[in-house]
PDB file of C-alpha atoms in Angstrom:
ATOM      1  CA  UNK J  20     -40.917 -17.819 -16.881  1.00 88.00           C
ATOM      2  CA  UNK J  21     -40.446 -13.938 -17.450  1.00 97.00           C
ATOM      3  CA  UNK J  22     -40.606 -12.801 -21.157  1.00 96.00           C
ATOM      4  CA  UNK J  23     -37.879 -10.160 -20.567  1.00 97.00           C
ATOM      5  CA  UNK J  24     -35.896  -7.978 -18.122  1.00 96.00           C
ATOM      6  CA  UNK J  25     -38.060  -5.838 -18.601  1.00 96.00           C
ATOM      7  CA  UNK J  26     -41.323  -8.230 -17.852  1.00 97.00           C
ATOM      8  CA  UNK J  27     -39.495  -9.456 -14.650  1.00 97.00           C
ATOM      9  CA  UNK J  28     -38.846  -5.607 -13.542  1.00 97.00           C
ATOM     10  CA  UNK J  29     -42.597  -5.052 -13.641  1.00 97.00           C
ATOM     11  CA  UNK J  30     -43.419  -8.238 -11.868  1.00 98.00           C
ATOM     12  CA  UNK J  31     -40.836  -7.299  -9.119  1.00 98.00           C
ATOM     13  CA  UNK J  32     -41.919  -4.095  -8.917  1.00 98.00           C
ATOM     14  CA  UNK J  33     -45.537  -5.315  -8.156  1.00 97.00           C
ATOM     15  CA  UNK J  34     -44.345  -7.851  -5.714  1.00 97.00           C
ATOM     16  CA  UNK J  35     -42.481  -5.284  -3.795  1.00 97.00           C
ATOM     17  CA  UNK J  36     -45.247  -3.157  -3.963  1.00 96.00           C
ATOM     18  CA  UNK J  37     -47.718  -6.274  -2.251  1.00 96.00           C
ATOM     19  CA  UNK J  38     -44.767  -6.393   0.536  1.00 95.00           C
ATOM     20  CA  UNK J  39     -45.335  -2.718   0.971  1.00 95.00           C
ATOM     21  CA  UNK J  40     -41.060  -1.892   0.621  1.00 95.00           C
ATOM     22  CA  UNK J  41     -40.497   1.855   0.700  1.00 93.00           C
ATOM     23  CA  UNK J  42     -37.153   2.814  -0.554  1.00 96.00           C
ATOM     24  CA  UNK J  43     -34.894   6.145  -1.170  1.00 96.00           C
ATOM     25  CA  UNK J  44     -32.756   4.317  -3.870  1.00 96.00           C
ATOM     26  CA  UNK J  45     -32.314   1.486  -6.212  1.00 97.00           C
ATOM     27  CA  UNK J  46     -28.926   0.171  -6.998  1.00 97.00           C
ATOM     28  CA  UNK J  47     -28.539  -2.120  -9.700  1.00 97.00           C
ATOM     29  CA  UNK J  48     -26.093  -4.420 -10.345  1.00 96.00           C
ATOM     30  CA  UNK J  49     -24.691  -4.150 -13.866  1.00 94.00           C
ATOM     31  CA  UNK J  50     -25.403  -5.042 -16.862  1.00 93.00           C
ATOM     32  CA  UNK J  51     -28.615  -7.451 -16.286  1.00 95.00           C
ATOM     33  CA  UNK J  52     -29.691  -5.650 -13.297  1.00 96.00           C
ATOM     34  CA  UNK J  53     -30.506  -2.385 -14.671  1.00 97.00           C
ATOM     35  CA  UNK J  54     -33.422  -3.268 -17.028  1.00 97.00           C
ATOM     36  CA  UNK J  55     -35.284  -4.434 -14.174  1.00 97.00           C
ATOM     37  CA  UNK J  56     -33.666  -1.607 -11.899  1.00 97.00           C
ATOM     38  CA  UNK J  57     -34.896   0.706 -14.065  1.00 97.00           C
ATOM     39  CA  UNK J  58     -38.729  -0.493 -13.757  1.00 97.00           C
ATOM     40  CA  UNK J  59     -38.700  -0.820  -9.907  1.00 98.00           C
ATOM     41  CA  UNK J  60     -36.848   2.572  -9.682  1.00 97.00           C
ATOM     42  CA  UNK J  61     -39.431   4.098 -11.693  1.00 96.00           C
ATOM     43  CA  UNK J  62     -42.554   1.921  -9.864  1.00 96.00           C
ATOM     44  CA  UNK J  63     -41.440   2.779  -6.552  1.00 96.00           C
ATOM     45  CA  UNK J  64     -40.644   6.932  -7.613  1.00 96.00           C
ATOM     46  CA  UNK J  65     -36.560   6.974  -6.415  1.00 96.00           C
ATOM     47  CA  UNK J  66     -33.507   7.591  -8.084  1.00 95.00           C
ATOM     48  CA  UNK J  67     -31.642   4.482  -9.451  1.00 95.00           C
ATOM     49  CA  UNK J  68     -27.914   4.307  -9.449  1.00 95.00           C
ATOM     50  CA  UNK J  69     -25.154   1.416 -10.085  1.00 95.00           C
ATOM     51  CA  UNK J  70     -23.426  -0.843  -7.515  1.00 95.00           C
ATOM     52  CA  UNK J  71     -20.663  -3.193  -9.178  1.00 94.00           C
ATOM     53  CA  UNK J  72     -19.281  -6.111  -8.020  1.00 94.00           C
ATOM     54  CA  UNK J  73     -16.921  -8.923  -9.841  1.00 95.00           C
ATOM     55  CA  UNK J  74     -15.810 -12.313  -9.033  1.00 95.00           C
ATOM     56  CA  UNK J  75     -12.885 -13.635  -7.345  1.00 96.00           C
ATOM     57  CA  UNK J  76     -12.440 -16.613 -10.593  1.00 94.00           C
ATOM     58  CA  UNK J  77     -11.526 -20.366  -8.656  1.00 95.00           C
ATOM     59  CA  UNK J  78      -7.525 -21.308  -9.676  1.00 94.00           C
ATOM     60  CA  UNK J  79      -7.979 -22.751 -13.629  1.00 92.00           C
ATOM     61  CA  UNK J  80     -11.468 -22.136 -13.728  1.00 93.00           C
ATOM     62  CA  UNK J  81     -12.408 -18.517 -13.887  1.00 89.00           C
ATOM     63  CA  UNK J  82     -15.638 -18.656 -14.808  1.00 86.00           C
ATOM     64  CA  UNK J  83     -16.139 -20.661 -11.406  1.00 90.00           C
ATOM     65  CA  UNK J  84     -16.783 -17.809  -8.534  1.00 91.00           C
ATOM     66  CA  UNK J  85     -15.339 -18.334  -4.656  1.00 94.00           C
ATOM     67  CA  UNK J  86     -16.436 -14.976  -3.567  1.00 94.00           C
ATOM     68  CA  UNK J  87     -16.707 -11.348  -5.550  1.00 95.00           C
ATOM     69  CA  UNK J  88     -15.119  -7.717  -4.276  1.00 96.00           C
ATOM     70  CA  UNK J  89     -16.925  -4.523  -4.672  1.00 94.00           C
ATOM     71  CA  UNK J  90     -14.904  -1.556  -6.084  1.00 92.00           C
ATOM     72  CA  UNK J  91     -14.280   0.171  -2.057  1.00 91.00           C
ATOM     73  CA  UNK J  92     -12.750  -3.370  -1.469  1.00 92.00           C
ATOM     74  CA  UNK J  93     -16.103  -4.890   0.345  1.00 92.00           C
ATOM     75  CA  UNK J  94     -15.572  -8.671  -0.118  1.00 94.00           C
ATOM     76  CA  UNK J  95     -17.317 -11.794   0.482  1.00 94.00           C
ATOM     77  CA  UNK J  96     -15.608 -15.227  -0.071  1.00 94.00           C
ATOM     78  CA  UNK J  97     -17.496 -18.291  -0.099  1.00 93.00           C
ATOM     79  CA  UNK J  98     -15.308 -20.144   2.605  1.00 93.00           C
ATOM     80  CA  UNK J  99     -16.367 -23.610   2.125  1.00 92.00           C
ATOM     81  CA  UNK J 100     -15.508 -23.420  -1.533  1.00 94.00           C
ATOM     82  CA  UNK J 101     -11.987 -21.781  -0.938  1.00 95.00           C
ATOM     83  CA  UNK J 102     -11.287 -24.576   1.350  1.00 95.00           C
ATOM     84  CA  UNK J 103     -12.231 -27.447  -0.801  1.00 95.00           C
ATOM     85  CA  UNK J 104     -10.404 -26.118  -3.116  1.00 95.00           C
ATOM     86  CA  UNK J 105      -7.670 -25.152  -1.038  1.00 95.00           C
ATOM     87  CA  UNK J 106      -7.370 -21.937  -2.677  1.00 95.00           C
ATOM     88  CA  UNK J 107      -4.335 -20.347  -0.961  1.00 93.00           C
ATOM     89  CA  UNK J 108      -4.458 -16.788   0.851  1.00 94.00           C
ATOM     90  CA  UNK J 109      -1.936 -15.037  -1.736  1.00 95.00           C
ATOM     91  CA  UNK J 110      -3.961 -16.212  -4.883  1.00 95.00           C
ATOM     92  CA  UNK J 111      -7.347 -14.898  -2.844  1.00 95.00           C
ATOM     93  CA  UNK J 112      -5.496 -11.639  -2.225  1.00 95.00           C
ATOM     94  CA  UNK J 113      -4.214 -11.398  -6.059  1.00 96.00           C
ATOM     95  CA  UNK J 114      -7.107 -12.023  -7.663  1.00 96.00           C
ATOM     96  CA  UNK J 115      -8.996  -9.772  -5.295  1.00 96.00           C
ATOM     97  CA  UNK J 116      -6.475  -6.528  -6.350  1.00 96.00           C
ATOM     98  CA  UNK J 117      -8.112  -7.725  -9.651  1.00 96.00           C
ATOM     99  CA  UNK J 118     -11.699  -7.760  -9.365  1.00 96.00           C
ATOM    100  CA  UNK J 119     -11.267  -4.578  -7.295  1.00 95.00           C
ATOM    101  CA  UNK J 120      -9.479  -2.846  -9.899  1.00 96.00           C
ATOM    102  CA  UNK J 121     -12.188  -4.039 -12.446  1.00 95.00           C
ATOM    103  CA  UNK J 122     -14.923  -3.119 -10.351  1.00 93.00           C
ATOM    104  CA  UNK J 123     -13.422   0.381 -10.074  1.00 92.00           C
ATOM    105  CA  UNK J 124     -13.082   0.619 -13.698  1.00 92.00           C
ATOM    106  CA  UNK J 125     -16.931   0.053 -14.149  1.00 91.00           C
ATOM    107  CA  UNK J 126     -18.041   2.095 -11.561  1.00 90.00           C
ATOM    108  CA  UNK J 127     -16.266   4.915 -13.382  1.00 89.00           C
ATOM    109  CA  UNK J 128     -17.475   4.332 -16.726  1.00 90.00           C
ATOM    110  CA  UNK J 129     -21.063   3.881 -15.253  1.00 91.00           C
ATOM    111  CA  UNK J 130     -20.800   6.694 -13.050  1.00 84.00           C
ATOM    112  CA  UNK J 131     -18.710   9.281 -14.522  1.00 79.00           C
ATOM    113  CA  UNK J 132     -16.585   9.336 -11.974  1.00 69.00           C
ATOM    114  CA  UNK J 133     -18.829   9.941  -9.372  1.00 76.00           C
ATOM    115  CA  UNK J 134     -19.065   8.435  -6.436  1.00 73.00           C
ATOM    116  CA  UNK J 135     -21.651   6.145  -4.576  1.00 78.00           C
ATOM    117  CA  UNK J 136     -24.027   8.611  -3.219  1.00 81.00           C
ATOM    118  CA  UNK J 137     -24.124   9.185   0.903  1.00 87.00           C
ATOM    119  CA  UNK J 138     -26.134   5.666   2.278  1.00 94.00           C
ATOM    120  CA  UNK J 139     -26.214   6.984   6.229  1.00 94.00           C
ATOM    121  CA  UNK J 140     -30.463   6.296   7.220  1.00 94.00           C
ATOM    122  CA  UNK J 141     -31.139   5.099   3.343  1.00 96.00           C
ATOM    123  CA  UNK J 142     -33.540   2.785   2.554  1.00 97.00           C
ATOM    124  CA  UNK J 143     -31.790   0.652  -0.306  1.00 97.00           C
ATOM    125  CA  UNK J 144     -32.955  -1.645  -2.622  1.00 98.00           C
ATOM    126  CA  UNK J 145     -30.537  -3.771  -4.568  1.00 98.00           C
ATOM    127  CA  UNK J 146     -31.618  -5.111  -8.017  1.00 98.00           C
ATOM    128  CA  UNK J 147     -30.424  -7.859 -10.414  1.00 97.00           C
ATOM    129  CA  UNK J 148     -31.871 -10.056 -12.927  1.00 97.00           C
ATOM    130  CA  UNK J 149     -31.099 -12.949 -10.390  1.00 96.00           C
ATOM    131  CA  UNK J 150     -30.024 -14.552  -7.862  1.00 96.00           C
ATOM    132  CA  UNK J 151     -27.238 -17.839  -8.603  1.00 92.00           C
ATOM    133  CA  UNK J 152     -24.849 -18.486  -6.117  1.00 90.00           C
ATOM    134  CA  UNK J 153     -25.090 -15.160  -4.536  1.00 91.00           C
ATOM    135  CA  UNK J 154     -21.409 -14.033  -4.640  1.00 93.00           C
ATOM    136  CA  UNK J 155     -21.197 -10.837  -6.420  1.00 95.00           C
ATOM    137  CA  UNK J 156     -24.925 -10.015  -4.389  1.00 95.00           C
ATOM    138  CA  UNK J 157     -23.481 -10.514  -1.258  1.00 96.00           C
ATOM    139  CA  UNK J 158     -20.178  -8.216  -1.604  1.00 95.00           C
ATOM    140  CA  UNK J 159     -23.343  -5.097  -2.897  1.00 95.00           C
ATOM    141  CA  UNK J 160     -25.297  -5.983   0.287  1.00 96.00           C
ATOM    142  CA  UNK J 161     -21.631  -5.378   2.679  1.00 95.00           C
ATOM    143  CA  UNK J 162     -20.819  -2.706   0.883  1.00 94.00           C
ATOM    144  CA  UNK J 163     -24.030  -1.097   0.982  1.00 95.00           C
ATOM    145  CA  UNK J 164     -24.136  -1.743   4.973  1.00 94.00           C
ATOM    146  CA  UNK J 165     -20.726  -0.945   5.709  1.00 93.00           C
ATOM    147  CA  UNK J 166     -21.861   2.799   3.885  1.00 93.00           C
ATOM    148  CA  UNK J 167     -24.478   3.185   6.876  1.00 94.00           C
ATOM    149  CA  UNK J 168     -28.105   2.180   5.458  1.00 95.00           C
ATOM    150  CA  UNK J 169     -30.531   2.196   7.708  1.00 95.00           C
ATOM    151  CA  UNK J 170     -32.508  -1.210   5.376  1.00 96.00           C
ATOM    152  CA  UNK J 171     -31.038  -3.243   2.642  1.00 97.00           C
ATOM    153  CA  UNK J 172     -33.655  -5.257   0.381  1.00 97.00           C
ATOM    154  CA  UNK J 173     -32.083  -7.172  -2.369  1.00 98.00           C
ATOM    155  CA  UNK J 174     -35.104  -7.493  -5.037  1.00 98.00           C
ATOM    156  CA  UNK J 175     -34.488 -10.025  -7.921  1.00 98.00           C
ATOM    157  CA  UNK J 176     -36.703 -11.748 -10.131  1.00 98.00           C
ATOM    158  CA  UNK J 177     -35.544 -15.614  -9.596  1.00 97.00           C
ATOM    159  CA  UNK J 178     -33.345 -16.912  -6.794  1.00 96.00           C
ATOM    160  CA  UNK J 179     -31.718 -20.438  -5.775  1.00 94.00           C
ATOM    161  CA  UNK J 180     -33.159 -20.777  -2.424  1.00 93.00           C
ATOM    162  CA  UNK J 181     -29.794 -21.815  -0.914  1.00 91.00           C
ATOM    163  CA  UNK J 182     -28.585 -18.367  -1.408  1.00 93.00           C
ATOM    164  CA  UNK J 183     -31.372 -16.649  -1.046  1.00 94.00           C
ATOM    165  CA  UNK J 184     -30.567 -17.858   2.945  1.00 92.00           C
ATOM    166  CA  UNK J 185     -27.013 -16.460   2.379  1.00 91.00           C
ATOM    167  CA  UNK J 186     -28.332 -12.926   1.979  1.00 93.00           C
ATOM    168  CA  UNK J 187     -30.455 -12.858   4.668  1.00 93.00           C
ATOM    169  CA  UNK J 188     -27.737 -14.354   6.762  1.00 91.00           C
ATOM    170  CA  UNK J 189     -25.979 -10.719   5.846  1.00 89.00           C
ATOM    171  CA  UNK J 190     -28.655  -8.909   7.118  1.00 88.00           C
ATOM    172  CA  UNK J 191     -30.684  -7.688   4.223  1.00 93.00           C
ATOM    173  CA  UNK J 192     -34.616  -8.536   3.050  1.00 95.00           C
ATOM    174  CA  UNK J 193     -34.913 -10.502   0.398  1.00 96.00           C
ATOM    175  CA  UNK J 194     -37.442 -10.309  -2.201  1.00 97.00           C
ATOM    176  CA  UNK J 195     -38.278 -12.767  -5.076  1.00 97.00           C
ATOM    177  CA  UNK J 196     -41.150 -13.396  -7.898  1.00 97.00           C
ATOM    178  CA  UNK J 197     -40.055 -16.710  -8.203  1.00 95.00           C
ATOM    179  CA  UNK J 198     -37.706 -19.405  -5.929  1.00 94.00           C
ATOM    180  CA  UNK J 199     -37.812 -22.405  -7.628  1.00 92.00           C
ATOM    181  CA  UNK J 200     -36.503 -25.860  -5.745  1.00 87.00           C
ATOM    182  CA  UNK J 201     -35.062 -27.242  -9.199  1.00 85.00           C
ATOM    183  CA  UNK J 202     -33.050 -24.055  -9.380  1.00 89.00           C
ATOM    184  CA  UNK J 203     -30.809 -24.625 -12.981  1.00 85.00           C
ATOM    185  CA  UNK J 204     -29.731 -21.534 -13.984  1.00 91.00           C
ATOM    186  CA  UNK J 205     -31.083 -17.748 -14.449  1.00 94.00           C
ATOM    187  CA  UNK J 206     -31.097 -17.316 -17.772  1.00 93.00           C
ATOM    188  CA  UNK J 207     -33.495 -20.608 -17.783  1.00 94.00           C
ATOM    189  CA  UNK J 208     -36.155 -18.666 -16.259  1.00 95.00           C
ATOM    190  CA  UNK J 209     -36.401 -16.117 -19.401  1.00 96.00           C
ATOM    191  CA  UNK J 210     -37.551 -16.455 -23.093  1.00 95.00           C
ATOM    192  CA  UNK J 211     -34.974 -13.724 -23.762  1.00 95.00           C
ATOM    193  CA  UNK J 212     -32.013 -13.523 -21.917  1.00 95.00           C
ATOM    194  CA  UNK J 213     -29.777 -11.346 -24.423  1.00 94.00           C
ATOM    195  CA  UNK J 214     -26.384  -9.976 -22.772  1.00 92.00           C
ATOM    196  CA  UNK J 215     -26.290  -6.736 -23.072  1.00 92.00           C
ATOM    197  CA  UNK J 216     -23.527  -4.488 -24.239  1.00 91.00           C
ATOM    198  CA  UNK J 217     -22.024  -1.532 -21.583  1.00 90.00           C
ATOM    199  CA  UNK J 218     -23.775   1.038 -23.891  1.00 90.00           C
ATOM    200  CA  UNK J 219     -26.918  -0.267 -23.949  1.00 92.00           C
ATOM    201  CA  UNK J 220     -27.029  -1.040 -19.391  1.00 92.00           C
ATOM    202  CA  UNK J 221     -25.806   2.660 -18.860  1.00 91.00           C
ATOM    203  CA  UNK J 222     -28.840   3.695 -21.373  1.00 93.00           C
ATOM    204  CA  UNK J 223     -31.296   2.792 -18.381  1.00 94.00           C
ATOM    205  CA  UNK J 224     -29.611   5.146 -15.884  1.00 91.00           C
ATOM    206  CA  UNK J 225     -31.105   8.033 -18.137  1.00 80.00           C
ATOM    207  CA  UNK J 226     -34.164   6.798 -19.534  1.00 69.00           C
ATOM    208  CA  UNK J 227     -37.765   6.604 -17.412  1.00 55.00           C
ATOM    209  CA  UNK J 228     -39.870   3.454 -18.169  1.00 43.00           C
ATOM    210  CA  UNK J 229     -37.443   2.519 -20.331  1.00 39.00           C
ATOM    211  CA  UNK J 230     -37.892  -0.778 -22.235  1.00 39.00           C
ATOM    212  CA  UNK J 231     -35.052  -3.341 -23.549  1.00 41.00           C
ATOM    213  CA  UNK J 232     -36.148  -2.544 -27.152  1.00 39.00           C
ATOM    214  CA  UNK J 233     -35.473   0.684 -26.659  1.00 33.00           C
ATOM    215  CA  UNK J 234     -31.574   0.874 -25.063  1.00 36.00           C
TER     216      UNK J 234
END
């Protein structure tokens, strides 16, 4: 159980020190993932910066994921889903246009505008507060490889084992405080899981050893 974003950022950042991961940059994955991004950033002495991902919602049930598209159009679908569903190609292609154009939208207001920074030989850790099913993780970790870095670790503080496989599956390292077998939810793994507001994630991108209290 982590007290805070901010308590599983500093636990993170110890266990990635333990595995010895050197990195250039941390990406985190807005909004939960830059409280902790911000402590492993600053643990580990690299820049952090944004990645952004949204969901591809399931036909009447939004709030259920079948994949997630990154704002350059990197994808991941979660195949067996879409087919149980029978979710049709022109709905996946529809609601991908949407995600995409949502994801771009963040990126800008997180970014002002600019651009993911040059990946070719980077050593890249991606950050969240967890790992669930994986789907908006897994469309960072292609994007992030398609941009030409040379190591991808995704670094959260909880993960369902199931997808934990799914990620390394895609190539990249992953590292976790915690995996538990019962795996509910993330927020179930926090005293304080407070959503935070687009003002107070972009806070972290400017502020050193920032804390939660603080944004």
């Amino acid at each position: 159980m982590f007290t805070d974003r901010t308590d599983a950022g500093e636990r993170l950042a110890t266990r990635l020190t333990e595995r010895g991961v050197d990195a250039d940059l941390v990406l985190a994955i807005p909004r939960g993932g830059l409280p902790v991004g911000r402590v492993v950033a600053d643990r580990l002495g690299v820049p952090l910066d944004v990645i952004v991902a949204v969901k591809l919602g399931a036909p009447g049930n939004p709030e259920l994921a079948v994949g997630a598209v990154t704002d350059d159009g990197s994808v991941w679908t979660n195949d067996r889903l879409v087919s149980r569903l029978g979710v049709d190609d022109a709905y996946l292609h529809e609601e991908q246009a949407r995600a995409q154009a949502v994801a771009s939208q963040k990126v800008r207001e997180y970014r002002r505008g600019e651009s993911l920074p040059r990946l070719d030989g980077e050593r890249v850790v991606v950050v969240d507060d967890g790992l669930a099913t994986g789907a908006t993780a897994l469309a960072c970790v292609r994007q992030v490889r398609a941009a030409g870095a040379d190591a991808v670790v995704l670094a959260v503080p909880v993960a369902a084992p199931e997808s934990v496989a799914r990620v390394s599956d895609e190539g990249a390292e992953v590292v976790a405080v915690e995996m538990p077998e019962e795996f509910g939810s993330v927020g179930q793994c926090y005293r304080d899981f407070r959503q935070l507001r687009d003002a107070e994630a972009r806070a972290y991108l400017d502020l050193g050893g920032a804390s939660e209290d603080r944004a």
